Each structure stands twice: as C-alpha cells, then as structure tokens.
mmCIF file of C-alpha atoms in Angstrom:
data_model
loop_
_atom_site.group_PDB
_atom_site.id
_atom_site.type_symbol
_atom_site.label_atom_id
_atom_site.label_comp_id
_atom_site.label_asym_id
_atom_site.label_seq_id
_atom_site.Cartn_x
_atom_site.Cartn_y
_atom_site.Cartn_z
ATOM 1 C CA MET A 1 -14.637 1.511 18.502
ATOM 2 C CA ASP A 2 -11.079 0.607 19.683
ATOM 3 C CA ASP A 3 -9.850 0.978 16.024
ATOM 4 C CA GLU A 4 -11.420 4.236 15.665
ATOM 5 C CA PHE A 5 -9.956 5.448 19.039
ATOM 6 C CA ALA A 6 -6.396 4.381 18.099
ATOM 7 C CA LYS A 7 -6.972 6.525 14.825
ATOM 8 C CA LEU A 8 -7.896 9.284 17.019
ATOM 9 C CA ILE A 9 -4.837 9.026 19.260
ATOM 10 C CA ARG A 10 -2.606 9.056 16.259
ATOM 11 C CA ARG A 11 -4.340 12.005 14.607
ATOM 12 C CA MET A 12 -3.710 13.753 17.919
ATOM 13 C CA ASN A 13 0.066 12.634 18.128
ATOM 14 C CA PRO A 14 1.268 12.764 14.603
ATOM 15 C CA PRO A 15 4.907 11.382 14.259
ATOM 16 C CA ARG A 16 7.761 13.644 14.709
ATOM 17 C CA VAL A 17 10.991 13.257 12.935
ATOM 18 C CA VAL A 18 14.320 15.257 13.702
ATOM 19 C CA ILE A 19 17.071 14.870 11.377
ATOM 20 C CA ASP A 20 20.632 15.924 12.427
ATOM 21 C CA ASN A 21 23.758 16.142 10.388
ATOM 22 C CA ASP A 22 26.207 17.400 13.340
ATOM 23 C CA VAL A 23 25.750 14.841 16.091
ATOM 24 C CA CYS A 24 27.599 12.215 14.426
ATOM 25 C CA GLU A 25 30.806 12.486 12.204
ATOM 26 C CA HIS A 26 30.150 9.816 9.771
ATOM 27 C CA ALA A 27 26.289 9.537 9.558
ATOM 28 C CA THR A 28 23.332 11.510 9.388
ATOM 29 C CA VAL A 29 21.036 10.689 12.540
ATOM 30 C CA ILE A 30 17.161 10.440 12.122
ATOM 31 C CA GLN A 31 15.122 10.030 15.095
ATOM 32 C CA VAL A 32 11.341 9.120 14.756
ATOM 33 C CA ASP A 33 8.794 9.684 17.691
ATOM 34 C CA SER A 34 5.329 8.400 17.055
ATOM 35 C CA VAL A 35 2.440 6.516 18.683
ATOM 36 C CA ASN A 36 3.228 2.707 18.665
ATOM 37 C CA ARG A 37 1.247 0.226 16.566
ATOM 38 C CA HIS A 38 2.295 -3.144 15.038
ATOM 39 C CA GLY A 39 4.315 -2.628 11.888
ATOM 40 C CA ILE A 40 5.341 1.044 12.226
ATOM 41 C CA LEU A 41 9.020 -0.079 12.643
ATOM 42 C CA LEU A 42 9.013 -2.054 9.467
ATOM 43 C CA GLU A 43 7.428 0.579 7.682
ATOM 44 C CA VAL A 44 9.968 3.164 8.570
ATOM 45 C CA ILE A 45 12.775 1.095 7.944
ATOM 46 C CA GLN A 46 11.198 0.103 4.416
ATOM 47 C CA PHE A 47 10.807 3.808 3.517
ATOM 48 C CA LEU A 48 14.580 4.529 4.494
ATOM 49 C CA VAL A 49 15.788 1.497 2.587
ATOM 50 C CA ASP A 50 13.692 2.445 -0.350
ATOM 51 C CA LEU A 51 15.432 5.730 -0.744
ATOM 52 C CA ASN A 52 18.638 3.758 -1.042
ATOM 53 C CA LEU A 53 19.769 4.692 2.427
ATOM 54 C CA VAL A 54 22.307 2.538 4.439
ATOM 55 C CA ILE A 55 21.519 2.110 8.130
ATOM 56 C CA THR A 56 24.793 1.500 9.880
ATOM 57 C CA LYS A 57 23.336 2.069 13.468
ATOM 58 C CA ALA A 58 19.804 1.704 15.109
ATOM 59 C CA TYR A 59 18.431 2.124 18.529
ATOM 60 C CA ILE A 60 14.780 0.831 18.930
ATOM 61 C CA SER A 61 12.590 1.639 21.965
ATOM 62 C CA SER A 62 8.756 1.396 22.064
ATOM 63 C CA ASP A 63 7.605 0.564 25.397
ATOM 64 C CA GLY A 64 4.414 2.393 26.700
ATOM 65 C CA GLY A 65 2.458 2.795 23.648
ATOM 66 C CA TYR A 66 4.944 5.235 22.212
ATOM 67 C CA LEU A 67 8.133 4.594 20.141
ATOM 68 C CA MET A 68 11.476 6.343 19.637
ATOM 69 C CA ASP A 69 13.490 4.874 17.083
ATOM 70 C CA VAL A 70 16.954 6.458 16.073
ATOM 71 C CA PHE A 71 18.898 5.513 12.733
ATOM 72 C CA TYR A 72 22.099 6.235 11.856
ATOM 73 C CA VAL A 73 22.391 6.489 7.985
ATOM 74 C CA THR A 74 24.356 7.257 4.913
ATOM 75 C CA ASP A 75 23.888 7.274 1.315
ATOM 76 C CA ILE A 76 25.282 4.408 -0.978
ATOM 77 C CA ASN A 77 28.663 5.961 -1.189
ATOM 78 C CA GLY A 78 29.068 6.102 2.918
ATOM 79 C CA GLN A 79 28.353 9.774 2.859
ATOM 80 C CA LYS A 80 25.885 11.715 5.068
ATOM 81 C CA ILE A 81 22.703 12.878 3.405
ATOM 82 C CA GLY A 82 23.794 16.207 2.069
ATOM 83 C CA ASP A 83 20.736 17.027 -0.127
ATOM 84 C CA GLN A 84 18.026 19.226 1.628
ATOM 85 C CA ALA A 85 15.326 18.237 -0.680
ATOM 86 C CA THR A 86 15.998 14.397 0.467
ATOM 87 C CA ILE A 87 16.009 15.663 4.158
ATOM 88 C CA SER A 88 12.851 17.601 3.807
ATOM 89 C CA TYR A 89 11.144 14.517 1.745
ATOM 90 C CA ILE A 90 11.891 12.258 4.700
ATOM 91 C CA LYS A 91 10.698 14.595 7.539
ATOM 92 C CA THR A 92 7.521 15.635 5.523
ATOM 93 C CA THR A 93 6.297 12.120 4.472
ATOM 94 C CA VAL A 94 6.926 10.470 7.860
ATOM 95 C CA GLU A 95 5.341 13.429 9.817
ATOM 96 C CA THR A 96 2.470 14.743 7.760
ATOM 97 C CA ASN A 97 1.787 12.222 5.060
ATOM 98 C CA ALA A 98 0.415 9.257 7.285
ATOM 99 C CA SER A 99 -1.455 7.969 4.598
ATOM 100 C CA PHE A 100 1.598 7.001 2.842
ATOM 101 C CA LEU A 101 3.053 4.947 5.590
ATOM 102 C CA ASN A 102 -0.606 3.523 6.321
ATOM 103 C CA SER A 103 -0.923 2.296 2.932
ATOM 104 C CA MET A 104 2.236 0.002 3.606
ATOM 105 C CA ARG A 105 0.892 -1.291 6.775
ATOM 106 C CA SER A 106 -1.102 -4.146 5.191
ATOM 107 C CA SER A 107 2.022 -5.839 3.894
ATOM 108 C CA VAL A 108 3.355 -5.091 0.605
ATOM 109 C CA GLY A 109 1.128 -2.413 -0.947
ATOM 110 C CA VAL A 110 -1.176 -3.483 -3.615
ATOM 111 C CA VAL A 111 -2.905 -1.203 -6.378
ATOM 112 C CA PRO A 112 -5.093 -2.117 -9.304
ATOM 113 C CA SER A 113 -3.037 -1.772 -12.648
ATOM 114 C CA LYS A 114 -4.290 -1.474 -16.214
ATOM 115 C CA GLU A 115 -0.481 -1.555 -17.414
ATOM 116 C CA TYR A 116 0.600 -5.023 -15.813
ATOM 117 C CA THR A 117 -0.455 -8.251 -14.850
ATOM 118 C CA SER A 118 1.110 -9.711 -11.813
ATOM 119 C CA ILE A 119 2.175 -13.308 -11.551
ATOM 120 C CA GLU A 120 3.298 -15.010 -8.244
ATOM 121 C CA LEU A 121 5.067 -18.437 -8.390
ATOM 122 C CA THR A 122 6.591 -20.584 -5.804
ATOM 123 C CA GLY A 123 7.974 -24.181 -6.121
ATOM 124 C CA THR A 124 10.911 -26.297 -6.132
ATOM 125 C CA ASP A 125 14.139 -24.420 -7.566
ATOM 126 C CA ARG A 126 16.017 -26.201 -10.199
ATOM 127 C CA PRO A 127 18.555 -25.333 -13.130
ATOM 128 C CA GLY A 128 16.794 -23.536 -15.882
ATOM 129 C CA LEU A 129 13.448 -22.693 -14.126
ATOM 130 C CA LEU A 130 13.649 -19.254 -14.903
ATOM 131 C CA SER A 131 14.600 -19.991 -18.613
ATOM 132 C CA GLU A 132 11.513 -22.374 -18.833
ATOM 133 C CA VAL A 133 9.172 -19.791 -17.262
ATOM 134 C CA SER A 134 10.217 -16.974 -19.516
ATOM 135 C CA ALA A 135 9.976 -19.095 -22.591
ATOM 136 C CA VAL A 136 6.629 -20.116 -21.810
ATOM 137 C CA LEU A 137 5.668 -16.291 -21.365
ATOM 138 C CA THR A 138 7.225 -15.407 -24.855
ATOM 139 C CA ASP A 139 5.428 -18.238 -26.547
ATOM 140 C CA LEU A 140 2.107 -16.821 -25.033
ATOM 141 C CA SER A 141 3.025 -13.148 -26.364
ATOM 142 C CA CYS A 142 3.642 -12.047 -22.678
ATOM 143 C CA SER A 143 6.206 -9.310 -22.437
ATOM 144 C CA VAL A 144 8.200 -9.257 -18.978
ATOM 145 C CA VAL A 145 8.429 -5.635 -17.597
ATOM 146 C CA SER A 146 9.729 -6.255 -14.302
ATOM 147 C CA ALA A 147 10.552 -9.292 -11.953
ATOM 148 C CA GLU A 148 12.344 -10.425 -9.068
ATOM 149 C CA ILE A 149 13.346 -13.940 -8.258
ATOM 150 C CA TRP A 150 14.751 -15.325 -5.030
ATOM 151 C CA THR A 151 15.812 -19.039 -4.264
ATOM 152 C CA HIS A 152 16.549 -20.441 -0.965
ATOM 153 C CA ASN A 153 16.905 -23.946 0.504
ATOM 154 C CA GLY A 154 15.756 -25.724 -2.668
ATOM 155 C CA ARG A 155 12.621 -23.583 -3.218
ATOM 156 C CA ALA A 156 11.976 -20.563 -5.452
ATOM 157 C CA ALA A 157 9.836 -17.676 -5.557
ATOM 158 C CA ALA A 158 9.120 -15.185 -8.415
ATOM 159 C CA LEU A 159 7.311 -12.129 -8.920
ATOM 160 C CA LEU A 160 6.650 -10.923 -12.471
ATOM 161 C CA HIS A 161 4.725 -8.319 -14.033
ATOM 162 C CA VAL A 162 4.040 -8.770 -17.506
ATOM 163 C CA LYS A 163 1.878 -7.099 -20.053
ATOM 164 C CA ASP A 164 0.557 -8.072 -23.473
ATOM 165 C CA GLN A 165 3.114 -7.888 -26.320
ATOM 166 C CA SER A 166 0.758 -6.294 -28.841
ATOM 167 C CA SER A 167 -1.263 -3.961 -26.910
ATOM 168 C CA GLY A 168 1.371 -3.111 -24.215
ATOM 169 C CA CYS A 169 -1.309 -3.173 -21.427
ATOM 170 C CA ALA A 170 -2.569 -5.579 -18.947
ATOM 171 C CA ILE A 171 -3.871 -9.236 -19.692
ATOM 172 C CA GLU A 172 -7.645 -9.228 -19.392
ATOM 173 C CA ASP A 173 -8.914 -12.039 -21.399
ATOM 174 C CA GLN A 174 -9.823 -14.836 -18.818
ATOM 175 C CA LYS A 175 -9.191 -17.600 -21.428
ATOM 176 C CA ARG A 176 -5.789 -16.490 -21.971
ATOM 177 C CA LEU A 177 -5.142 -16.022 -18.407
ATOM 178 C CA LEU A 178 -6.250 -19.651 -17.573
ATOM 179 C CA LYS A 179 -4.069 -20.767 -20.171
ATOM 180 C CA ILE A 180 -0.946 -18.957 -19.040
ATOM 181 C CA LYS A 181 -1.806 -20.380 -15.452
ATOM 182 C CA LYS A 182 -1.969 -23.921 -16.715
ATOM 183 C CA LEU A 183 1.109 -23.872 -18.819
ATOM 184 C CA LEU A 184 3.272 -22.088 -15.651
ATOM 185 C CA CYS A 185 1.926 -24.693 -13.208
ATOM 186 C CA ASN A 186 3.109 -27.361 -15.598
ATOM 187 C CA VAL A 187 6.466 -25.847 -15.603
ATOM 188 C CA LEU A 188 6.613 -25.674 -11.834
ATOM 189 C CA ARG A 189 5.637 -29.270 -11.151
ATOM 190 C CA THR A 190 8.379 -31.865 -10.659
ATOM 191 C CA ASN A 191 8.384 -35.325 -10.014
ATOM 192 C CA GLY A 192 8.627 -36.418 -6.212
ATOM 193 C CA ASP A 193 7.952 -32.950 -4.970
ATOM 194 C CA LEU A 194 5.971 -33.105 -1.698
ATOM 195 C CA ARG A 195 4.955 -29.476 -1.887
ATOM 196 C CA THR A 196 2.604 -28.357 -4.215
ATOM 197 C CA PRO A 197 3.425 -25.441 -6.382
ATOM 198 C CA SER A 198 1.653 -22.148 -5.786
ATOM 199 C CA MET A 199 0.693 -19.562 -8.259
ATOM 200 C CA SER A 200 -1.374 -16.659 -8.599
ATOM 201 C CA ILE A 201 -2.275 -14.202 -11.427
ATOM 202 C CA SER A 202 -4.000 -10.682 -10.819
ATOM 203 C CA SER A 203 -4.444 -7.363 -12.170
ATOM 204 C CA ALA A 204 -2.936 -5.901 -9.176
ATOM 205 C CA ARG A 205 0.513 -4.276 -9.100
ATOM 206 C CA VAL A 206 2.554 -5.253 -5.899
ATOM 207 C CA LEU A 207 4.312 -2.012 -4.880
ATOM 208 C CA HIS A 208 7.092 -3.773 -2.628
ATOM 209 C CA GLY A 209 8.218 -6.806 -4.196
ATOM 210 C CA GLU A 210 11.043 -7.764 -1.613
ATOM 211 C CA ARG A 211 8.618 -8.119 1.260
ATOM 212 C CA ARG A 212 6.060 -9.996 -0.834
ATOM 213 C CA LEU A 213 8.900 -12.494 -1.644
ATOM 214 C CA HIS A 214 9.710 -12.935 1.819
ATOM 215 C CA GLN A 215 5.954 -13.591 2.343
ATOM 216 C CA MET A 216 6.079 -16.067 -0.417
ATOM 217 C CA LEU A 217 8.934 -18.088 0.889
ATOM 218 C CA PHE A 218 7.682 -18.102 4.310
ATOM 219 C CA ALA A 219 4.374 -19.395 3.281
ATOM 220 C CA ASP A 220 6.315 -22.347 1.202
ATOM 221 C CA ARG A 221 8.028 -23.181 4.303
ATOM 222 C CA ASP A 222 11.572 -22.563 2.990
ATOM 223 C CA PHE A 223 13.026 -22.252 6.566
ATOM 224 C CA GLU A 224 12.783 -25.946 6.980
ATOM 225 C CA ARG A 225 16.386 -27.266 6.586
ATOM 226 C CA LEU A 226 17.393 -29.958 4.033
ATOM 227 C CA ASP A 227 19.867 -32.715 5.134
ATOM 228 C CA CYS A 228 21.714 -32.366 1.865
ATOM 229 C CA VAL A 229 22.671 -28.761 2.066
ATOM 230 C CA ASN A 230 25.596 -27.167 3.668
ATOM 231 C CA TYR A 231 24.818 -24.483 6.138
ATOM 232 C CA ASN A 232 28.276 -23.540 7.167
ATOM 233 C CA SER A 233 27.744 -19.815 6.518
ATOM 234 C CA ARG A 234 24.493 -19.612 8.359
ATOM 235 C CA PRO A 235 23.739 -16.570 10.571
ATOM 236 C CA HIS A 236 24.267 -17.131 14.360
ATOM 237 C CA VAL A 237 20.893 -16.526 16.039
ATOM 238 C CA THR A 238 20.296 -17.158 19.692
ATOM 239 C CA ILE A 239 17.029 -16.657 21.685
ATOM 240 C CA LEU A 240 16.771 -16.560 25.485
ATOM 241 C CA ASP A 241 14.400 -15.916 28.163
ATOM 242 C CA CYS A 242 14.338 -12.440 29.694
ATOM 243 C CA SER A 243 12.110 -13.437 32.571
ATOM 244 C CA ASP A 244 12.789 -10.315 34.732
ATOM 245 C CA ARG A 245 11.319 -8.264 32.015
ATOM 246 C CA ASP A 246 8.921 -10.528 30.534
ATOM 247 C CA TYR A 247 10.468 -10.448 27.028
ATOM 248 C CA THR A 248 12.195 -12.819 24.905
ATOM 249 C CA ALA A 249 15.618 -11.772 23.922
ATOM 250 C CA VAL A 250 16.921 -12.363 20.106
ATOM 251 C CA THR A 251 20.620 -11.711 19.145
ATOM 252 C CA ILE A 252 21.891 -12.217 15.571
ATOM 253 C CA ARG A 253 25.426 -12.235 14.314
ATOM 254 C CA SER A 254 25.767 -12.348 10.594
ATOM 255 C CA LYS A 255 27.765 -11.087 7.687
ATOM 256 C CA ASP A 256 26.884 -7.272 6.937
ATOM 257 C CA ARG A 257 25.007 -6.805 3.716
ATOM 258 C CA PRO A 258 22.774 -4.362 2.143
ATOM 259 C CA LYS A 259 18.925 -4.387 3.374
ATOM 260 C CA LEU A 260 19.774 -7.008 6.309
ATOM 261 C CA LEU A 261 17.950 -4.970 8.996
ATOM 262 C CA PHE A 262 14.930 -4.651 6.563
ATOM 263 C CA ASP A 263 14.867 -8.346 6.258
ATOM 264 C CA THR A 264 15.215 -9.312 10.085
ATOM 265 C CA VAL A 265 12.532 -6.752 11.203
ATOM 266 C CA CYS A 266 10.179 -8.085 8.115
ATOM 267 C CA CYS A 267 10.462 -11.575 9.280
ATOM 268 C CA LEU A 268 9.577 -10.691 13.033
ATOM 269 C CA THR A 269 6.945 -8.403 11.963
ATOM 270 C CA ASP A 270 5.259 -10.990 9.531
ATOM 271 C CA MET A 271 5.466 -13.540 12.212
ATOM 272 C CA GLN A 272 3.418 -11.125 14.485
ATOM 273 C CA TYR A 273 6.089 -10.461 16.985
ATOM 274 C CA VAL A 274 6.755 -6.855 18.281
ATOM 275 C CA VAL A 275 9.939 -5.472 18.919
ATOM 276 C CA TYR A 276 10.073 -3.426 22.086
ATOM 277 C CA HIS A 277 13.656 -2.733 22.452
ATOM 278 C CA GLY A 278 16.581 -3.103 19.928
ATOM 279 C CA THR A 279 20.093 -2.246 19.254
ATOM 280 C CA VAL A 280 21.715 -2.678 15.504
ATOM 281 C CA VAL A 281 25.293 -2.218 14.999
ATOM 282 C CA THR A 282 27.135 -2.710 11.686
ATOM 283 C CA GLY A 283 30.893 -3.302 11.235
ATOM 284 C CA ARG A 284 33.067 -3.685 8.202
ATOM 285 C CA MET A 285 32.150 -7.424 7.947
ATOM 286 C CA GLU A 286 29.789 -8.395 10.684
ATOM 287 C CA ALA A 287 26.535 -7.020 11.776
ATOM 288 C CA TYR A 288 25.057 -7.309 15.397
ATOM 289 C CA GLN A 289 21.292 -7.206 16.135
ATOM 290 C CA GLU A 290 19.830 -7.465 19.539
ATOM 291 C CA TYR A 291 15.961 -7.315 20.154
ATOM 292 C CA TYR A 292 13.637 -7.768 22.974
ATOM 293 C CA ILE A 293 10.380 -8.999 21.532
ATOM 294 C CA LYS A 294 6.841 -10.328 22.314
ATOM 295 C CA HIS A 295 4.189 -11.758 20.398
ATOM 296 C CA VAL A 296 1.434 -9.440 19.422
ATOM 297 C CA ASP A 297 -0.763 -11.068 22.160
ATOM 298 C CA GLY A 298 1.686 -9.753 24.701
ATOM 299 C CA PHE A 299 3.348 -12.780 25.725
ATOM 300 C CA PRO A 300 7.051 -13.817 25.139
ATOM 301 C CA ILE A 301 8.060 -17.240 23.272
ATOM 302 C CA SER A 302 6.886 -19.889 25.473
ATOM 303 C CA SER A 303 8.043 -23.232 24.197
ATOM 304 C CA GLU A 304 11.085 -24.953 22.680
ATOM 305 C CA ALA A 305 9.342 -25.345 19.255
ATOM 306 C CA GLU A 306 8.336 -21.856 19.019
ATOM 307 C CA ARG A 307 11.961 -21.003 19.768
ATOM 308 C CA GLN A 308 13.517 -23.158 17.212
ATOM 309 C CA ARG A 309 10.913 -21.988 14.688
ATOM 310 C CA VAL A 310 11.672 -18.260 15.180
ATOM 311 C CA MET A 311 15.376 -19.150 14.770
ATOM 312 C CA ALA A 312 14.959 -21.127 11.756
ATOM 313 C CA CYS A 313 12.764 -18.267 10.103
ATOM 314 C CA LEU A 314 15.081 -15.510 10.970
ATOM 315 C CA GLU A 315 18.082 -17.462 9.577
ATOM 316 C CA ALA A 316 15.910 -17.984 6.371
ATOM 317 C CA ALA A 317 15.152 -14.470 6.154
ATOM 318 C CA ILE A 318 18.792 -13.448 6.266
ATOM 319 C CA GLU A 319 20.122 -15.953 3.749
ATOM 320 C CA ARG A 320 17.401 -15.551 1.221
ATOM 321 C CA ARG A 321 19.021 -12.049 -0.101
ATOM 322 C CA ALA A 322 22.706 -13.390 0.541
ATOM 323 C CA SER A 323 24.585 -12.593 -2.736
ATOM 324 C CA GLU A 324 25.165 -16.233 -3.633
ATOM 325 C CA GLY A 325 27.037 -16.562 -6.714
ATOM 326 C CA LEU A 326 28.619 -14.474 -9.413
ATOM 327 C CA GLU A 327 27.101 -11.068 -10.148
ATOM 328 C CA LEU A 328 26.039 -10.589 -13.829
ATOM 329 C CA GLU A 329 24.583 -7.304 -15.206
ATOM 330 C CA LEU A 330 22.951 -7.010 -18.470
ATOM 331 C CA TYR A 331 22.113 -3.664 -19.769
ATOM 332 C CA THR A 332 20.878 -3.437 -23.458
ATOM 333 C CA ASP A 333 18.031 -2.217 -25.788
ATOM 334 C CA ASP A 334 14.796 -3.923 -24.749
ATOM 335 C CA ARG A 335 13.008 -6.021 -27.182
ATOM 336 C CA PHE A 336 10.639 -8.902 -26.860
ATOM 337 C CA GLY A 337 11.884 -12.059 -25.787
ATOM 338 C CA LEU A 338 14.870 -10.762 -24.539
ATOM 339 C CA LEU A 339 14.719 -12.495 -21.172
ATOM 340 C CA SER A 340 13.806 -15.768 -22.519
ATOM 341 C CA ASP A 341 17.112 -15.626 -24.725
ATOM 342 C CA ILE A 342 19.373 -14.482 -21.917
ATOM 343 C CA THR A 343 18.234 -17.013 -19.648
ATOM 344 C CA ARG A 344 18.348 -19.739 -22.199
ATOM 345 C CA ILE A 345 22.091 -19.033 -22.887
ATOM 346 C CA LEU A 346 22.763 -19.147 -19.179
ATOM 347 C CA ARG A 347 20.946 -22.602 -18.943
ATOM 348 C CA GLU A 348 22.806 -23.891 -21.968
ATOM 349 C CA TYR A 349 26.236 -23.311 -20.149
ATOM 350 C CA GLY A 350 25.013 -25.079 -17.143
ATOM 351 C CA LEU A 351 24.571 -21.895 -14.933
ATOM 352 C CA CYS A 352 21.984 -21.924 -12.163
ATOM 353 C CA ILE A 353 20.135 -18.509 -11.442
ATOM 354 C CA ARG A 354 20.239 -18.060 -7.515
ATOM 355 C CA ARG A 355 18.675 -14.680 -7.508
ATOM 356 C CA ALA A 356 17.647 -12.326 -10.348
ATOM 357 C CA GLU A 357 16.092 -8.606 -10.584
ATOM 358 C CA ILE A 358 14.755 -7.878 -14.194
ATOM 359 C CA SER A 359 13.863 -4.345 -15.049
ATOM 360 C CA THR A 360 13.062 -2.139 -17.950
ATOM 361 C CA MET A 361 13.548 1.652 -18.484
ATOM 362 C CA GLY A 362 11.868 3.255 -21.331
ATOM 363 C CA ARG A 363 13.594 1.379 -24.299
ATOM 364 C CA LYS A 364 16.287 -0.147 -21.974
ATOM 365 C CA ALA A 365 16.470 -3.468 -20.184
ATOM 366 C CA LYS A 366 18.541 -3.757 -17.052
ATOM 367 C CA ASP A 367 18.809 -7.223 -15.668
ATOM 368 C CA THR A 368 21.073 -8.466 -12.588
ATOM 369 C CA PHE A 369 21.573 -12.373 -12.226
ATOM 370 C CA PHE A 370 23.528 -14.133 -9.432
ATOM 371 C CA VAL A 371 24.769 -17.261 -10.742
ATOM 372 C CA THR A 372 26.706 -20.525 -9.911
ATOM 373 C CA ASP A 373 27.159 -23.839 -11.641
ATOM 374 C CA ALA A 374 24.870 -26.672 -11.278
ATOM 375 C CA SER A 375 26.404 -27.754 -8.155
ATOM 376 C CA GLY A 376 26.336 -24.460 -6.331
ATOM 377 C CA ASN A 377 30.206 -24.038 -6.959
ATOM 378 C CA PRO A 378 31.611 -20.673 -8.390
ATOM 379 C CA VAL A 379 31.461 -20.296 -12.066
ATOM 380 C CA ASP A 380 34.581 -21.201 -14.124
ATOM 381 C CA PRO A 381 35.723 -17.851 -15.421
ATOM 382 C CA LYS A 382 36.184 -19.500 -19.041
ATOM 383 C CA ILE A 383 32.478 -20.280 -19.292
ATOM 384 C CA VAL A 384 31.647 -16.471 -18.116
ATOM 385 C CA ASP A 385 34.205 -15.468 -20.989
ATOM 386 C CA SER A 386 32.422 -17.585 -23.626
ATOM 387 C CA ILE A 387 29.084 -16.126 -22.447
ATOM 388 C CA GLN A 388 30.156 -12.682 -22.635
ATOM 389 C CA HIS A 389 31.594 -13.428 -26.174
ATOM 390 C CA GLN A 390 28.068 -14.552 -27.379
ATOM 391 C CA ILE A 391 26.020 -11.907 -25.859
ATOM 392 C CA GLY A 392 28.535 -8.936 -25.999
ATOM 393 C CA ARG A 393 31.151 -7.818 -23.408
ATOM 394 C CA THR A 394 29.778 -4.431 -23.342
ATOM 395 C CA ILE A 395 26.209 -5.736 -22.822
ATOM 396 C CA LEU A 396 27.071 -8.394 -20.085
ATOM 397 C CA GLN A 397 29.616 -7.350 -17.485
ATOM 398 C CA VAL A 398 30.737 -9.157 -14.419
ATOM 399 C CA ILE A 399 30.295 -7.037 -11.216
ATOM 400 C CA PRO A 400 32.924 -7.261 -8.839
ATOM 401 C CA LEU A 401 32.414 -8.198 -5.313
ATOM 402 C CA LYS A 402 31.536 -5.341 -3.024
ATOM 403 C CA ASN A 403 31.960 -4.627 0.570
ATOM 404 C CA THR A 404 28.540 -3.492 1.025
ATOM 405 C CA ARG A 405 26.720 -2.671 4.289
ATOM 406 C CA GLN A 406 23.012 -2.352 5.270
#
C-alpha cells in the first residue's frame, strides 16, 4: 500500500524542469523540482553525464519529501547547450518520460539480449591479466563487442559483452558457457590470494557499465587499504557530526576530473545514504563537494567504524576512475582477435593496463588504454615509440593530458 501511495504521489506531482541559458554567463542552468525518493539524484546526474554534459556547479536540496536540484552544465568544449533539440530532450525525458528514469532506479539497468553475452569478472590485478582473459575468449571463438576494465588498490573488475564469432549472436549453449566460466576462473586465480575471484555470465545486457563497475569493486572491498601502496594523491575526505540539524556533514576536496560528481553520488547511493543538502563547486584544478547526509533509515552516521568506512569508500570511488598512466587510443578496422593481439603486445613490452574501454562501431574498433610500467611508473617514451612502430602510428596514438572537468 505504501509503495502504491508513493506512485500515486509521483503521478500527481511529476518532475518539473527549467532550463535557462541567460542567468549564467558561462553555463546552462538546469533546475529539477520533483517528489523525492532514494536514488533520484543519482538518476538525474547519470542522465546528464550520459549526454556528455559537464557539471561545473550544483546545489542540492531535498528536505520535506521534495527536491530542488540546480545544475550548471556545459558541453565537453566548455560551451553552453546551444542545441534546442538537446534542451528539449532533457526537459521531455525528465518531466514526461518517468519510466526512463525509473528503469535506472534498481542500479545499472539490465535488459535481455539476443545479441550479446555479458561477462563480469573481479579478482586480483596483475600485469597481463586483460591479455590472458582476451586470449582465452579468442581461443573459445568469442568476439569482444565492448568492454570496460577498471583497476584499483590491487583489484580488477571487468564487464565484457561478447558474441559468438561465427553466428554473431549471444552464446546460449550451456556446455560452452560452463567451459568459458571454468577457463576464465582459472585465469583469475592467483597463488596466495585471500579473496575468492568472482565471475558471472548472463544473457542480459548491462545498460550502465560504469555504475556496475563501482558496485563490483565495492562488493570486492577494494576500499580496504594496502600497506604497500602509496596514497599521497588520495582525495581529502572529512566527515563530521552536524548534531544541531541531525545530519552528517561530508566534505571532499580532490583533483577535478570528468564524472567526479557521478562517482561520489553513486557511492553514497549504493551505500544507502541520502543527500539532503549539497554544494558542488569545480575550479580549474580542484573540486569541492559538501553534502549533508543520513542513512535511508533516517539516522546520521553514528559510530567511528561507520565514519571510517564511508571515508574509505568515497576515496575509493573517486580514485577508481582517476586517469592513472599514459592514455593510448587505438582506432582501426575491427577483426576477430584484435583485442587479444593488442593486449599481448602491451604485455610483451612490460606495460600494465590500469583502465580500458573497448568499443566497436560497425566495422571499426576504438579502444582506449591507460597504461604504466609494471611498477606503476610512467612509461618510457622509447617503449611507446616501439609499440607504435609495431602496431602503426596512425592506428595507435598517444592522447595528450587534458585539463578536463566533471
């Protein structure tokens, strides 16, 4: 009955969106007023980020069962949103297409797929791991259509969409799926690993891989610090009691980068915290975030252990997507086994893949790799030159470091 009543209230009070290009000189201002529910803040941020919009400033308020969120956004070139079709799409989607945002509510959005088979992997990171995984898939006649790989704190998570190389469809044969799972589990196992690797295969396609990767690494407890890792560049997170208003105050100072706000709010939402008030301001180099939060049960953080855990999880969520290493971009004609060949070459030159995004568009493949040497240090330019010579300089290019924002 409570759930049906909540649905009725939302139908009677649909979201209202106001988009203004005049009130701010440097950004488009988007204001969203809506009945509040857990997760809606993340859904709106996720929607804006997926449109490749940069959130430069945000004000969040959601007391009394309603929310009013204000976002200052630009396109990736730092310009206001000038395309009226995009403005109309944002307003229409958030205001009238409630089912779109509701479909994102459960977390990542999963839909059945006859085109791809989804593979999720988490385990201990090590040099050459992606090369070994892609080699196994190639040997089993599995073509990688898309993939995202994150590493953090000695752990690795991968989300891959694959298809049968001969039929071009999802893999449905159960014996073959069991063989894939067995061989990939063997690749993930390492001697002395205290944590059991995790793997799943399904016929569902994950609609938002980045949020799923956050959830996978969180479940793998990548926020637990290792004594052997240097954390000098970690974000500065403070958590204080705000007893006069019965909130917990969270402040975060960190280097600004793309999708920072999404990563932070994703962490709080998946940990079952609600942001009641918040301010986000980004500068040329640093971002400042301030939130007043409670747990979904209505209580603020009540113990030192819980405070330390939230701090560690927020730091991990910010660090996962940090652009560690040299960015290499590959763009070439797609072919079966391409990923296996490229990652083998990177492994043979002693490079470690810290993060990767694999995609195919028609007959083209576009892959992005963030790489370091085996010790986590910058790659020797001579090694990069040799790799480019072997693969092709027009095919594999070094992407200059960018001063990017959220």
